[in-house]
PDB file of C-alpha atoms in Angstrom:
ATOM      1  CA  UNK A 100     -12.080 -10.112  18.280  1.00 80.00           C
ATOM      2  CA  UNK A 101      -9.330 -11.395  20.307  1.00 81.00           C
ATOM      3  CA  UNK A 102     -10.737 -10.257  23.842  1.00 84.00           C
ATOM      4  CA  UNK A 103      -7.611 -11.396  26.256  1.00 86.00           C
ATOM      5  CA  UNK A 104      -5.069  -9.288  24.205  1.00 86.00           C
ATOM      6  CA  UNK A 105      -7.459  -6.695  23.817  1.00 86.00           C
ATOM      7  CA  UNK A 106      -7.879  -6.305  27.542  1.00 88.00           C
ATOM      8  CA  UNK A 107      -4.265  -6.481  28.439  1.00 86.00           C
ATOM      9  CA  UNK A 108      -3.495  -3.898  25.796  1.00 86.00           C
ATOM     10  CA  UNK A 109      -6.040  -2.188  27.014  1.00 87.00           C
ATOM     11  CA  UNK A 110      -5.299  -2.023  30.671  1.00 87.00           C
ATOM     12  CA  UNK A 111      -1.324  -1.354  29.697  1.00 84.00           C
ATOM     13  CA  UNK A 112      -1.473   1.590  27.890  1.00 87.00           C
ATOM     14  CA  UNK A 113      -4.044   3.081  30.523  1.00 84.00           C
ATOM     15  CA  UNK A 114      -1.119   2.031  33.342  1.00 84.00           C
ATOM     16  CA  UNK A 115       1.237   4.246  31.592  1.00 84.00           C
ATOM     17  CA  UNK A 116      -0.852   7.559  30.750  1.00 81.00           C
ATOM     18  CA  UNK A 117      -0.569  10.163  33.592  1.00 78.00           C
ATOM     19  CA  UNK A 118      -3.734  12.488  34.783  1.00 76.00           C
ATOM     20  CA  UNK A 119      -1.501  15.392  33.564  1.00 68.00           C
ATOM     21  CA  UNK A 120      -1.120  13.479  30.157  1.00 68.00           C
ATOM     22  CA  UNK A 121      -4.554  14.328  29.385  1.00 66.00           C
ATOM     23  CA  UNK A 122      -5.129  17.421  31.478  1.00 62.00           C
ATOM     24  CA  UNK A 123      -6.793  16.030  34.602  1.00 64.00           C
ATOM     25  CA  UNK A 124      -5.554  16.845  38.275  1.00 61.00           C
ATOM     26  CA  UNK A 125      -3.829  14.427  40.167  1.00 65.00           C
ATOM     27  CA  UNK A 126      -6.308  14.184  42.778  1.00 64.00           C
ATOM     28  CA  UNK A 127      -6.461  12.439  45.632  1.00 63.00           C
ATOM     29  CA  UNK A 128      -3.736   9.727  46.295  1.00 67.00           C
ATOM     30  CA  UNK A 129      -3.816   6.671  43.486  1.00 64.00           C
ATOM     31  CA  UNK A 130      -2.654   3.046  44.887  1.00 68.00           C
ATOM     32  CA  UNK A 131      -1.978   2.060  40.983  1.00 67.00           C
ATOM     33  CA  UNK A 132      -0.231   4.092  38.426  1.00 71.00           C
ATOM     34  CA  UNK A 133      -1.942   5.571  35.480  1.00 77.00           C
ATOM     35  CA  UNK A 134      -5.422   6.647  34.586  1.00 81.00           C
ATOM     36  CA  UNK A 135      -8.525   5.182  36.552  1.00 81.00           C
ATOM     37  CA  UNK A 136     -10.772   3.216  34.358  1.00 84.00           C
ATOM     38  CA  UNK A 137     -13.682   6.163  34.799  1.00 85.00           C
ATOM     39  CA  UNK A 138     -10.872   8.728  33.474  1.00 82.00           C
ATOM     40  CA  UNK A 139     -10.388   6.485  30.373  1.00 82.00           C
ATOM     41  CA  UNK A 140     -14.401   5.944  29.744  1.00 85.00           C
ATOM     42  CA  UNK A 141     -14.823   9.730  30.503  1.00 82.00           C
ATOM     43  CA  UNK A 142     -12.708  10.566  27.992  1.00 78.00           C
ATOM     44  CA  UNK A 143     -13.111   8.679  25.717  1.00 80.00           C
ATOM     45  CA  UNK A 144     -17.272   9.444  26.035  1.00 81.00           C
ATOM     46  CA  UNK A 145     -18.968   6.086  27.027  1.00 84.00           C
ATOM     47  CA  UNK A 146     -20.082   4.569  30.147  1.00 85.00           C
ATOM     48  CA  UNK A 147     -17.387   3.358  32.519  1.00 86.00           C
ATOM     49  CA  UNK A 148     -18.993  -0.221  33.132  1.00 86.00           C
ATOM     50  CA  UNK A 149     -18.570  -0.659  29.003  1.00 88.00           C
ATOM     51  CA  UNK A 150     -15.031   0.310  29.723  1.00 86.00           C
ATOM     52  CA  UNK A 151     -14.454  -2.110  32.370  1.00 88.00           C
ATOM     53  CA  UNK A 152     -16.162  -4.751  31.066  1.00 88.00           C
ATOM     54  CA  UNK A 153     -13.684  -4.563  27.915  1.00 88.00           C
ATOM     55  CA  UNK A 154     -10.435  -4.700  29.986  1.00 81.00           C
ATOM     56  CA  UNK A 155     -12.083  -7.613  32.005  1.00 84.00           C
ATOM     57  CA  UNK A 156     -12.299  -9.191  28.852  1.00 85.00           C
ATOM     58  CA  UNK A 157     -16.152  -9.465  29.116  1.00 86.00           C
ATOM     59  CA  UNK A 158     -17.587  -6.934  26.644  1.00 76.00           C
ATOM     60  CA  UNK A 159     -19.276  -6.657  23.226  1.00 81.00           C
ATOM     61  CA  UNK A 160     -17.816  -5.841  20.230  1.00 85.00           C
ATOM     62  CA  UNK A 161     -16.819  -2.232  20.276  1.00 86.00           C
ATOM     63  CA  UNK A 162     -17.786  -0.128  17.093  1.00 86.00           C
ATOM     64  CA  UNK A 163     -15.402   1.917  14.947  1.00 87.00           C
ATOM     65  CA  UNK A 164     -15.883   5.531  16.578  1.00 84.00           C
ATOM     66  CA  UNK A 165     -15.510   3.796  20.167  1.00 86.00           C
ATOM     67  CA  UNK A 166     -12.088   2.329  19.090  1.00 88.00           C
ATOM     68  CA  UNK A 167     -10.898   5.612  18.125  1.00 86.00           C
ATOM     69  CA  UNK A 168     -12.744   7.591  21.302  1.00 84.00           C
ATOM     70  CA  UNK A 169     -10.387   4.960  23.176  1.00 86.00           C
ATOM     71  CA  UNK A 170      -7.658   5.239  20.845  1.00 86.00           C
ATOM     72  CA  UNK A 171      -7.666   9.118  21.502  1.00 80.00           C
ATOM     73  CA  UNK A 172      -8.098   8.811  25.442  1.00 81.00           C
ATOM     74  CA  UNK A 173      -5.269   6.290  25.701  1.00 83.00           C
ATOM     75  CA  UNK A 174      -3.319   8.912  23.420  1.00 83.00           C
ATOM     76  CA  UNK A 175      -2.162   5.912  21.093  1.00 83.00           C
ATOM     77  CA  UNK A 176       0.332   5.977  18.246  1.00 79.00           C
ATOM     78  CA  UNK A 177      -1.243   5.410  14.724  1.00 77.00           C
ATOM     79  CA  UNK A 178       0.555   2.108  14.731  1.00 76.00           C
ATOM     80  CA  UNK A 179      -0.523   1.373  18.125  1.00 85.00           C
ATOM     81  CA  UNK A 180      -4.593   2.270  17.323  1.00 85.00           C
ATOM     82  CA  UNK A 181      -4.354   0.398  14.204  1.00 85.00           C
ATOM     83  CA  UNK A 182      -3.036  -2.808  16.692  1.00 88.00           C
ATOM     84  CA  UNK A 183      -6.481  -1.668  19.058  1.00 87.00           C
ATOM     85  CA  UNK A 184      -8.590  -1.939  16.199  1.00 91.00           C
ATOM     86  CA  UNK A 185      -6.944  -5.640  14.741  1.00 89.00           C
ATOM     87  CA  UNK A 186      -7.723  -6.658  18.103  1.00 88.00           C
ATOM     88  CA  UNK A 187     -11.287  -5.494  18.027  1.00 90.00           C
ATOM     89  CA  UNK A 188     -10.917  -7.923  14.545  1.00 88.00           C
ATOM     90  CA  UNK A 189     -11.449  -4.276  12.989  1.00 87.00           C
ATOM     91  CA  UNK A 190      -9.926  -3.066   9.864  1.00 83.00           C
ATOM     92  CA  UNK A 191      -7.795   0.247  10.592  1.00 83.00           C
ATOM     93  CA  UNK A 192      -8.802   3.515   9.259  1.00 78.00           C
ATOM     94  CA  UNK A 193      -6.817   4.239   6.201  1.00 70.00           C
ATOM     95  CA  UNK A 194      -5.704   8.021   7.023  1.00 62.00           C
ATOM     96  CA  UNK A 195      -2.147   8.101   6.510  1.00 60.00           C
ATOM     97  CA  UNK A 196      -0.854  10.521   3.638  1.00 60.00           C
ATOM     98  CA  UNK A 197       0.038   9.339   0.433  1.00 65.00           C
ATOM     99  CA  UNK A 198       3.522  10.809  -0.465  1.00 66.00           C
ATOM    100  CA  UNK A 199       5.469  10.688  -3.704  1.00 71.00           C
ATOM    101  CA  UNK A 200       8.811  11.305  -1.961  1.00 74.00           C
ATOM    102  CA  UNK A 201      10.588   7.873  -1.654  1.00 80.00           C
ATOM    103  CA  UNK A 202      12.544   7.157   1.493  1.00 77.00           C
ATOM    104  CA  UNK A 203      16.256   7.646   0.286  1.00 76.00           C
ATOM    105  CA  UNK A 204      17.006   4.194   2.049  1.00 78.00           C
ATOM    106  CA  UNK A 205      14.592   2.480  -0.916  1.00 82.00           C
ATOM    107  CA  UNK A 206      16.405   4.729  -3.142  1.00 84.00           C
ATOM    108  CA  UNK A 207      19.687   2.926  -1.802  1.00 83.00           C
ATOM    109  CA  UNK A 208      18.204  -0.239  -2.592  1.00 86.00           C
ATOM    110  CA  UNK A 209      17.302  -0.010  -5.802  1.00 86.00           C
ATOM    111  CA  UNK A 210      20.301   1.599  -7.190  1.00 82.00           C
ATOM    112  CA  UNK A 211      22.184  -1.440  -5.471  1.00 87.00           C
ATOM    113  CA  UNK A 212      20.183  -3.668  -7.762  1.00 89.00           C
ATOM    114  CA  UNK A 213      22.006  -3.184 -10.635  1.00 88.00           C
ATOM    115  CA  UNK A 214      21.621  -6.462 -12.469  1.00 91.00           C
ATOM    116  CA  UNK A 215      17.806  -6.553 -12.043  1.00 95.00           C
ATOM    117  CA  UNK A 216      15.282  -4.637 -13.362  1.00 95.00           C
ATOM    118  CA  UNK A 217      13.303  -2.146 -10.289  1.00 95.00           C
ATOM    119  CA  UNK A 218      10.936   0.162  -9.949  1.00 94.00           C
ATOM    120  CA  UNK A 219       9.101   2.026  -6.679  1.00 92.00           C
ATOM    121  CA  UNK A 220       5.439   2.732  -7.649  1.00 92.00           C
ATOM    122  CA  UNK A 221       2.429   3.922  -5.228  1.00 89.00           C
ATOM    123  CA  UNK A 222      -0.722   2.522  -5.181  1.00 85.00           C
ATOM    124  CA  UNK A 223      -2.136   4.586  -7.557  1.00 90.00           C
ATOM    125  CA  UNK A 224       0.132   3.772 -10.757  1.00 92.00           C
ATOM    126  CA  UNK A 225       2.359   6.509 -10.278  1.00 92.00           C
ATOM    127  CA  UNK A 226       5.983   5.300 -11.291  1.00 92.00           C
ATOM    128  CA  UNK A 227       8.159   7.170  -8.848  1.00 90.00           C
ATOM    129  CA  UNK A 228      11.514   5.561  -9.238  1.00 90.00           C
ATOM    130  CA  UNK A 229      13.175   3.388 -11.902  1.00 91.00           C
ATOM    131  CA  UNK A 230      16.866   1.944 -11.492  1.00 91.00           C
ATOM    132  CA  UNK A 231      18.660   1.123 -15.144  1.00 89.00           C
ATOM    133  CA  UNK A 232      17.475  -2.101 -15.620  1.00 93.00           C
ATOM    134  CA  UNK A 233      13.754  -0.998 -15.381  1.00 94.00           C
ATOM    135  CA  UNK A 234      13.991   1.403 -17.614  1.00 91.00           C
ATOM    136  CA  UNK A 235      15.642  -0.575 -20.057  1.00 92.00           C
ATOM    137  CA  UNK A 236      12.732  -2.694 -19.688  1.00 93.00           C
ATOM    138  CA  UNK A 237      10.359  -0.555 -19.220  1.00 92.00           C
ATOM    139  CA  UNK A 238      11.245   2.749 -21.066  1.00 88.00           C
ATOM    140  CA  UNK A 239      12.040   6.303 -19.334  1.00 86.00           C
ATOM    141  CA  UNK A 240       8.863   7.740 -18.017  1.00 86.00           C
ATOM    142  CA  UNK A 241      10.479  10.845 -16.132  1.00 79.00           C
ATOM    143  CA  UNK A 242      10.506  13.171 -19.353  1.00 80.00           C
ATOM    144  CA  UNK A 243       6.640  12.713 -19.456  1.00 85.00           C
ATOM    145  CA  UNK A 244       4.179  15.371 -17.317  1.00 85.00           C
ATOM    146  CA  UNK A 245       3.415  13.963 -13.920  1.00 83.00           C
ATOM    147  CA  UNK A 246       0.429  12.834 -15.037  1.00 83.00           C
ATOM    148  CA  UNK A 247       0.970  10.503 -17.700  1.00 88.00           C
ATOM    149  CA  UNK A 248       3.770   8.994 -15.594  1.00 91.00           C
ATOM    150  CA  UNK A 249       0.895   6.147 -14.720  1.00 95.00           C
ATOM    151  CA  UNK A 250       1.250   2.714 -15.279  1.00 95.00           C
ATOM    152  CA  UNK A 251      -2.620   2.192 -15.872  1.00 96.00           C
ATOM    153  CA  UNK A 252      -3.072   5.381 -17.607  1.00 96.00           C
ATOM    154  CA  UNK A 253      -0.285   4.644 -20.020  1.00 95.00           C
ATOM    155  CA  UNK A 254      -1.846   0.979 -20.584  1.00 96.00           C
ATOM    156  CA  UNK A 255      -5.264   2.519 -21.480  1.00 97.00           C
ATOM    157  CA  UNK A 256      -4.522   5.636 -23.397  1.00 95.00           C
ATOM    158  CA  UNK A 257      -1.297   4.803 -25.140  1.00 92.00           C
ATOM    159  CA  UNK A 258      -1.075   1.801 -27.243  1.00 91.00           C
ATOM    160  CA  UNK A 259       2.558   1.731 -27.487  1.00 89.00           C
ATOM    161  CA  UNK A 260       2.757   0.784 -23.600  1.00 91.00           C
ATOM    162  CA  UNK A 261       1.071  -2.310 -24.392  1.00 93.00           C
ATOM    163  CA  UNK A 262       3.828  -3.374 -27.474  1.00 93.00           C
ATOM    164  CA  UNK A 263       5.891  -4.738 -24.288  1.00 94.00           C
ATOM    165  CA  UNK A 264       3.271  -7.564 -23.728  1.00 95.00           C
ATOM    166  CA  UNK A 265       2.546 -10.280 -25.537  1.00 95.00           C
ATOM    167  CA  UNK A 266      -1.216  -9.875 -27.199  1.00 95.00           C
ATOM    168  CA  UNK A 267      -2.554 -12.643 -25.412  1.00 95.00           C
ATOM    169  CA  UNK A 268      -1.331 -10.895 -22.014  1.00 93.00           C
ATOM    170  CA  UNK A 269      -3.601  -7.904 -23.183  1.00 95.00           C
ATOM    171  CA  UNK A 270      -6.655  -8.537 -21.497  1.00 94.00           C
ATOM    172  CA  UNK A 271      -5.325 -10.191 -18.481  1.00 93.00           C
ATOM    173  CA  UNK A 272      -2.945  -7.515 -17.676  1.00 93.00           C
ATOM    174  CA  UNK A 273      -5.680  -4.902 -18.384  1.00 95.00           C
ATOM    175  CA  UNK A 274      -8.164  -6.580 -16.032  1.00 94.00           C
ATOM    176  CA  UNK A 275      -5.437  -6.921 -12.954  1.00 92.00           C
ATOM    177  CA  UNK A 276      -4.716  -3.232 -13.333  1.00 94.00           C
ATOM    178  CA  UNK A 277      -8.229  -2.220 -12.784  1.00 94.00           C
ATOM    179  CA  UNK A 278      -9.284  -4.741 -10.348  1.00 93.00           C
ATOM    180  CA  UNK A 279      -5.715  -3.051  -8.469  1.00 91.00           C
ATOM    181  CA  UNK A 280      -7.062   0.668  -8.740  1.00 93.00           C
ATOM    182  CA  UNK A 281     -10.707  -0.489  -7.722  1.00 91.00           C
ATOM    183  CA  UNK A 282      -8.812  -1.720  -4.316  1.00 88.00           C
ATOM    184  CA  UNK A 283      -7.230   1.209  -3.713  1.00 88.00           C
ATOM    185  CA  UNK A 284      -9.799   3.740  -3.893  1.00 88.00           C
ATOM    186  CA  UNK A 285     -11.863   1.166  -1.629  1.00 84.00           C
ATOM    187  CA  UNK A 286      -8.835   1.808   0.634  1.00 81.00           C
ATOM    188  CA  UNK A 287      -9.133   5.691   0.309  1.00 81.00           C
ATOM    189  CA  UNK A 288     -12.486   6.832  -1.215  1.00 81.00           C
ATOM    190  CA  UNK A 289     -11.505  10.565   0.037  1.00 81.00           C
ATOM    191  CA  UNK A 290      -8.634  10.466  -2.519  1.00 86.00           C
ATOM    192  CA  UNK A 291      -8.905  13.157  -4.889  1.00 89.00           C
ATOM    193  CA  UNK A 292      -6.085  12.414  -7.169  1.00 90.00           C
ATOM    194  CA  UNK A 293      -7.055   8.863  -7.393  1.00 92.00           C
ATOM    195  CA  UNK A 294     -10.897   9.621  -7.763  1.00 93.00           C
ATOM    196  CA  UNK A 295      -9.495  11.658 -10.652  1.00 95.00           C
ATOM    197  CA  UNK A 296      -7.955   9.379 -12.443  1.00 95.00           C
ATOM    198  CA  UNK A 297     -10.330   7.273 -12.665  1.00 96.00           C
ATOM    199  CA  UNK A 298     -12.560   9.396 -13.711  1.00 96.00           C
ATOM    200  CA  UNK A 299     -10.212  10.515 -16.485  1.00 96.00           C
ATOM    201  CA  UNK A 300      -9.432   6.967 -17.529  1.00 97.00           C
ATOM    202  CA  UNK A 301     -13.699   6.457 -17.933  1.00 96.00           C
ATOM    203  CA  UNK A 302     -13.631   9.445 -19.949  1.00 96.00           C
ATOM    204  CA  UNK A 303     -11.245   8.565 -22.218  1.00 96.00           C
ATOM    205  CA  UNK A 304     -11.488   4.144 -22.403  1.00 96.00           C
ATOM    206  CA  UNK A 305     -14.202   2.506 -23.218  1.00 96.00           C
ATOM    207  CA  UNK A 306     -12.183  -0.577 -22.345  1.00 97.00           C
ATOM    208  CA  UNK A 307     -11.624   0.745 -18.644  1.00 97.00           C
ATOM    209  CA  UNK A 308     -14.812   1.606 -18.435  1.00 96.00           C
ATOM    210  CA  UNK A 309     -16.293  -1.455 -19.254  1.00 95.00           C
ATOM    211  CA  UNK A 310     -14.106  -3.178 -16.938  1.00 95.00           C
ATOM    212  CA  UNK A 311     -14.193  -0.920 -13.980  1.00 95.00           C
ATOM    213  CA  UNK A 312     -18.497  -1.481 -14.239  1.00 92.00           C
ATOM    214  CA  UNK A 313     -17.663  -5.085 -13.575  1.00 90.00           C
ATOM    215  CA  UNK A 314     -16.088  -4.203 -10.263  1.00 89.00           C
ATOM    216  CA  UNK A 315     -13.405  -6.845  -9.443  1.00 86.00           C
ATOM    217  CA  UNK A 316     -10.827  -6.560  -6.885  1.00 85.00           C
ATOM    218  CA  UNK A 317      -7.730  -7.617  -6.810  1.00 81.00           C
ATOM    219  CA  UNK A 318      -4.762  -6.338  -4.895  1.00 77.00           C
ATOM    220  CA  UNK A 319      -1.545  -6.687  -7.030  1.00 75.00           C
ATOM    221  CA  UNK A 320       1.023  -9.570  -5.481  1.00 77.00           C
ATOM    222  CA  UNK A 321       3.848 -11.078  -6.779  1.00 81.00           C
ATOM    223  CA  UNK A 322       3.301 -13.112  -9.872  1.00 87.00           C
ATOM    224  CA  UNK A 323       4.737 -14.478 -13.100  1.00 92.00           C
ATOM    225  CA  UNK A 324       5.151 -11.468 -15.754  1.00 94.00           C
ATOM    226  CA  UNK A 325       5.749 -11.794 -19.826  1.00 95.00           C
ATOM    227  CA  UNK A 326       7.422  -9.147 -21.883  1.00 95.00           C
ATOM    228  CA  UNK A 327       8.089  -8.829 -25.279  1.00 94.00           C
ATOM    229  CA  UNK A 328      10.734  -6.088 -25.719  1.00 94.00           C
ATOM    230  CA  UNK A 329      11.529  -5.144 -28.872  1.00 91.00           C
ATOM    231  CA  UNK A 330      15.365  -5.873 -28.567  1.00 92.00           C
ATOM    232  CA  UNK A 331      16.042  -8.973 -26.728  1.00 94.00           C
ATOM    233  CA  UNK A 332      12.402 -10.697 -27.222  1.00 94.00           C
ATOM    234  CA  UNK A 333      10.354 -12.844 -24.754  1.00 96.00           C
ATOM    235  CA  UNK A 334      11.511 -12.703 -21.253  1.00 96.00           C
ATOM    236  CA  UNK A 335       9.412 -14.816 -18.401  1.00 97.00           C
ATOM    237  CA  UNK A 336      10.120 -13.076 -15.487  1.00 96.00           C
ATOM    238  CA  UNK A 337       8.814 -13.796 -12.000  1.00 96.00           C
ATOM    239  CA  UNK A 338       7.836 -10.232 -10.280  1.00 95.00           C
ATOM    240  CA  UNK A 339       8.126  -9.990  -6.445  1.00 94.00           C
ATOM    241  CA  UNK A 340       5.876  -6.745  -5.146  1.00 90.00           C
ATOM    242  CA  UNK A 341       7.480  -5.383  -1.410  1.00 87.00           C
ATOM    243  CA  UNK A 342       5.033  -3.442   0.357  1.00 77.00           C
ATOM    244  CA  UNK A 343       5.598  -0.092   2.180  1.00 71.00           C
ATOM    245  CA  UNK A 344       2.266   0.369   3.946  1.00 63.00           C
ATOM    246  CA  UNK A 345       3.619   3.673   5.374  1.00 61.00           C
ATOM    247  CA  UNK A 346       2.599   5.987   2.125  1.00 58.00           C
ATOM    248  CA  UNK A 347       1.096   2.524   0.098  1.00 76.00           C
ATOM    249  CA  UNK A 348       4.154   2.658  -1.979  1.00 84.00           C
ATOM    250  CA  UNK A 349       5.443  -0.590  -3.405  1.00 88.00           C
ATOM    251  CA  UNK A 350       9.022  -1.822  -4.508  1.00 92.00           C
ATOM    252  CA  UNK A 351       8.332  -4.287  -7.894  1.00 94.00           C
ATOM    253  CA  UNK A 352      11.611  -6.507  -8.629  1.00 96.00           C
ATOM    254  CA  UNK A 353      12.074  -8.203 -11.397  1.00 97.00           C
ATOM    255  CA  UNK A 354      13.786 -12.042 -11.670  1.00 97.00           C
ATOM    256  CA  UNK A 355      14.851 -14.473 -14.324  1.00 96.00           C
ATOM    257  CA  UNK A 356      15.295 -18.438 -13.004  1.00 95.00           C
ATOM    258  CA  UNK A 357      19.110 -19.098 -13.260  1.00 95.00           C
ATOM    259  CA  UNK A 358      19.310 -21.217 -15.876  1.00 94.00           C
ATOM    260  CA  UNK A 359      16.695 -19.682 -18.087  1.00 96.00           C
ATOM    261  CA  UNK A 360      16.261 -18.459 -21.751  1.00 96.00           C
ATOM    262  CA  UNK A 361      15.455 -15.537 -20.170  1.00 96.00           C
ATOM    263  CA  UNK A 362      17.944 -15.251 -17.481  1.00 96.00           C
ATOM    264  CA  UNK A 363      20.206 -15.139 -20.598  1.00 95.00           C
ATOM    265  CA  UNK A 364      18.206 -12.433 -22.663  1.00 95.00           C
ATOM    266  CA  UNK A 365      18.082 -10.558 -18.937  1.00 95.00           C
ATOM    267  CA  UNK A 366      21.717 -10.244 -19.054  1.00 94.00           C
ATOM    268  CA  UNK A 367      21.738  -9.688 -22.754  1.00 94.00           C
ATOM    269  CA  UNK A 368      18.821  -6.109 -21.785  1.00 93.00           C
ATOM    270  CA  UNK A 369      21.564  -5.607 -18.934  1.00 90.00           C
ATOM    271  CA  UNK A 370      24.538  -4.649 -20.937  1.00 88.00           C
ATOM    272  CA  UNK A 371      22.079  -3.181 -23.908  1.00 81.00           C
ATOM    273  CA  UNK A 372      20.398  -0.815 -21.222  1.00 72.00           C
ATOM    274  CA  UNK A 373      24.192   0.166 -20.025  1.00 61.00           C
ATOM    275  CA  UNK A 374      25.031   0.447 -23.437  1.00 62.00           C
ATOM    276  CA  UNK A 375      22.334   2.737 -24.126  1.00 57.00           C
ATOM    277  CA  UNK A 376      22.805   5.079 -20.685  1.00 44.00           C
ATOM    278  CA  UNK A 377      26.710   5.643 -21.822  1.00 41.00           C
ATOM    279  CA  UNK A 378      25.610   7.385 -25.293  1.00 42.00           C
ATOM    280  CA  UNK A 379      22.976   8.749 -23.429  1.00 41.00           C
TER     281      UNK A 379
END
């Protein structure tokens, strides 16, 4: 808990909400602009001395529903409550939407990555955008029902998704893709589609199963990937992950070193994959 930046934010965003902001009457003349500090506690339903003591930088830790009573009195933005409650050295509550629509500037980005395989996935699995070098990679998941369009789903119920890693890759890539989808619903327990899929992966792999009862967690970062595709072999790529934490969607590119065997076999997929989207 960082109290000095908590009380200034604190006493700044109370300087710049009006009585009328939050339906009280002006009253009687104020020497400082903004809400009183009794106005702020009122609201927000706690006593005023707790109040002041936190924008004198003197109080206790405030719990979770306090930080949003005060995040609701001060009328704070979502990104400026989750800033109140990193302050309060609290972790913000996860209630932004999910979305599958991707913002058409990360569209714009990964079409201009032409040489480079990239895809935009959420945190659930769900591929929702592949440019032609990840699908040339990767395959073409966008003739499949929405639901099978999952990376984890597809590793666990189809064993042709797993022919693109080498066999002693198997386990390891099947235990960071758990450990990933364990995080997330951690994130956002309330999550009906992702509940469900779990649930539908337990049903139908023993394998996930087994590994989802030994409950690790692991949020997926950047890291070194193998593939084995079945046209231009082994390629030893190093996979960046870019985060949007708007709608927990995540932009994975896809690298060879310069230099490389497989920087060369990269370029080789490259004009195969173009190859292959002309006849198509």
């Amino acid at each position: 808990m960082d109290r000095t930046e908590l009380a200034d934010f604190l006493r700044r965003c109370r300087a710049r909400i009006t009585p009328a902001d939050v339906g009280l009457s002006q009253g009687a003349r104020r020497r400082t602009p903004g809400l009183r500090r009794e106005e702020v506690a009122q609201l927000a339903g706690m006593s005023a001395d707790h109040y002041t003591r936190l924008e004198q930088a003197r109080g206790s830790r405030p719990s979770r529903q306090m930080l949003a009573a005060v995040a609701r009195a001060l009328r704070l933005t979502g990104d400026e409550r989750d800033h109140l409650f990193h302050l309060a050295g609290e972790e913000p509550p996860r209630d932004r939407p999910t979305t599958e629509h991707v913002r058409p500037g990360l569209l714009l980005v990964l079409d201009r990555l032409t040489d480079i395989p990239a895809q935009v996935v959420n945190d659930r699995g769900d591929v929702l955008a592949r440019n032609a070098m990840a699908r040339a990679l990767h395959g073409d998941v966008s003739a499949l029902p929405e639901a099978e369009r999952n990376i984890t789903w597809r590793y666990f119920t189809d064993p042709s998704a797993r022919e693109l890693y080498p066999p002693e890759e198997h386990d390891h890539a099947a235990q960071v893709a758990v450990a990933d989808l364990r995080a997330a619903l951690a994130r956002r327990p309330d999550d009906a589609r992702l509940a469900g899929l779990v649930r539908r992966l337990r049903a139908r792999s023993e394998e996930f199963s087994a590994l989802w009862d030994d409950h690790r967690v692991a949020v997926r970062r950047s890291d070194v990937k193998r593939f084995l595709h079945p046209v231009v072999g082994l390629l030893e790529l190093d996979c960046e992950v870019l985060l949007n934490p708007e709608h927990d969607q995540r932009l994975i590119v896809y690298t060879a070193r310069p230099g490389s065997g497989s920087y060369e076999r990269l370029e080789l997929l490259r004009v195969v994959g173009l190859q292959n989207l002309t006849r198509g």
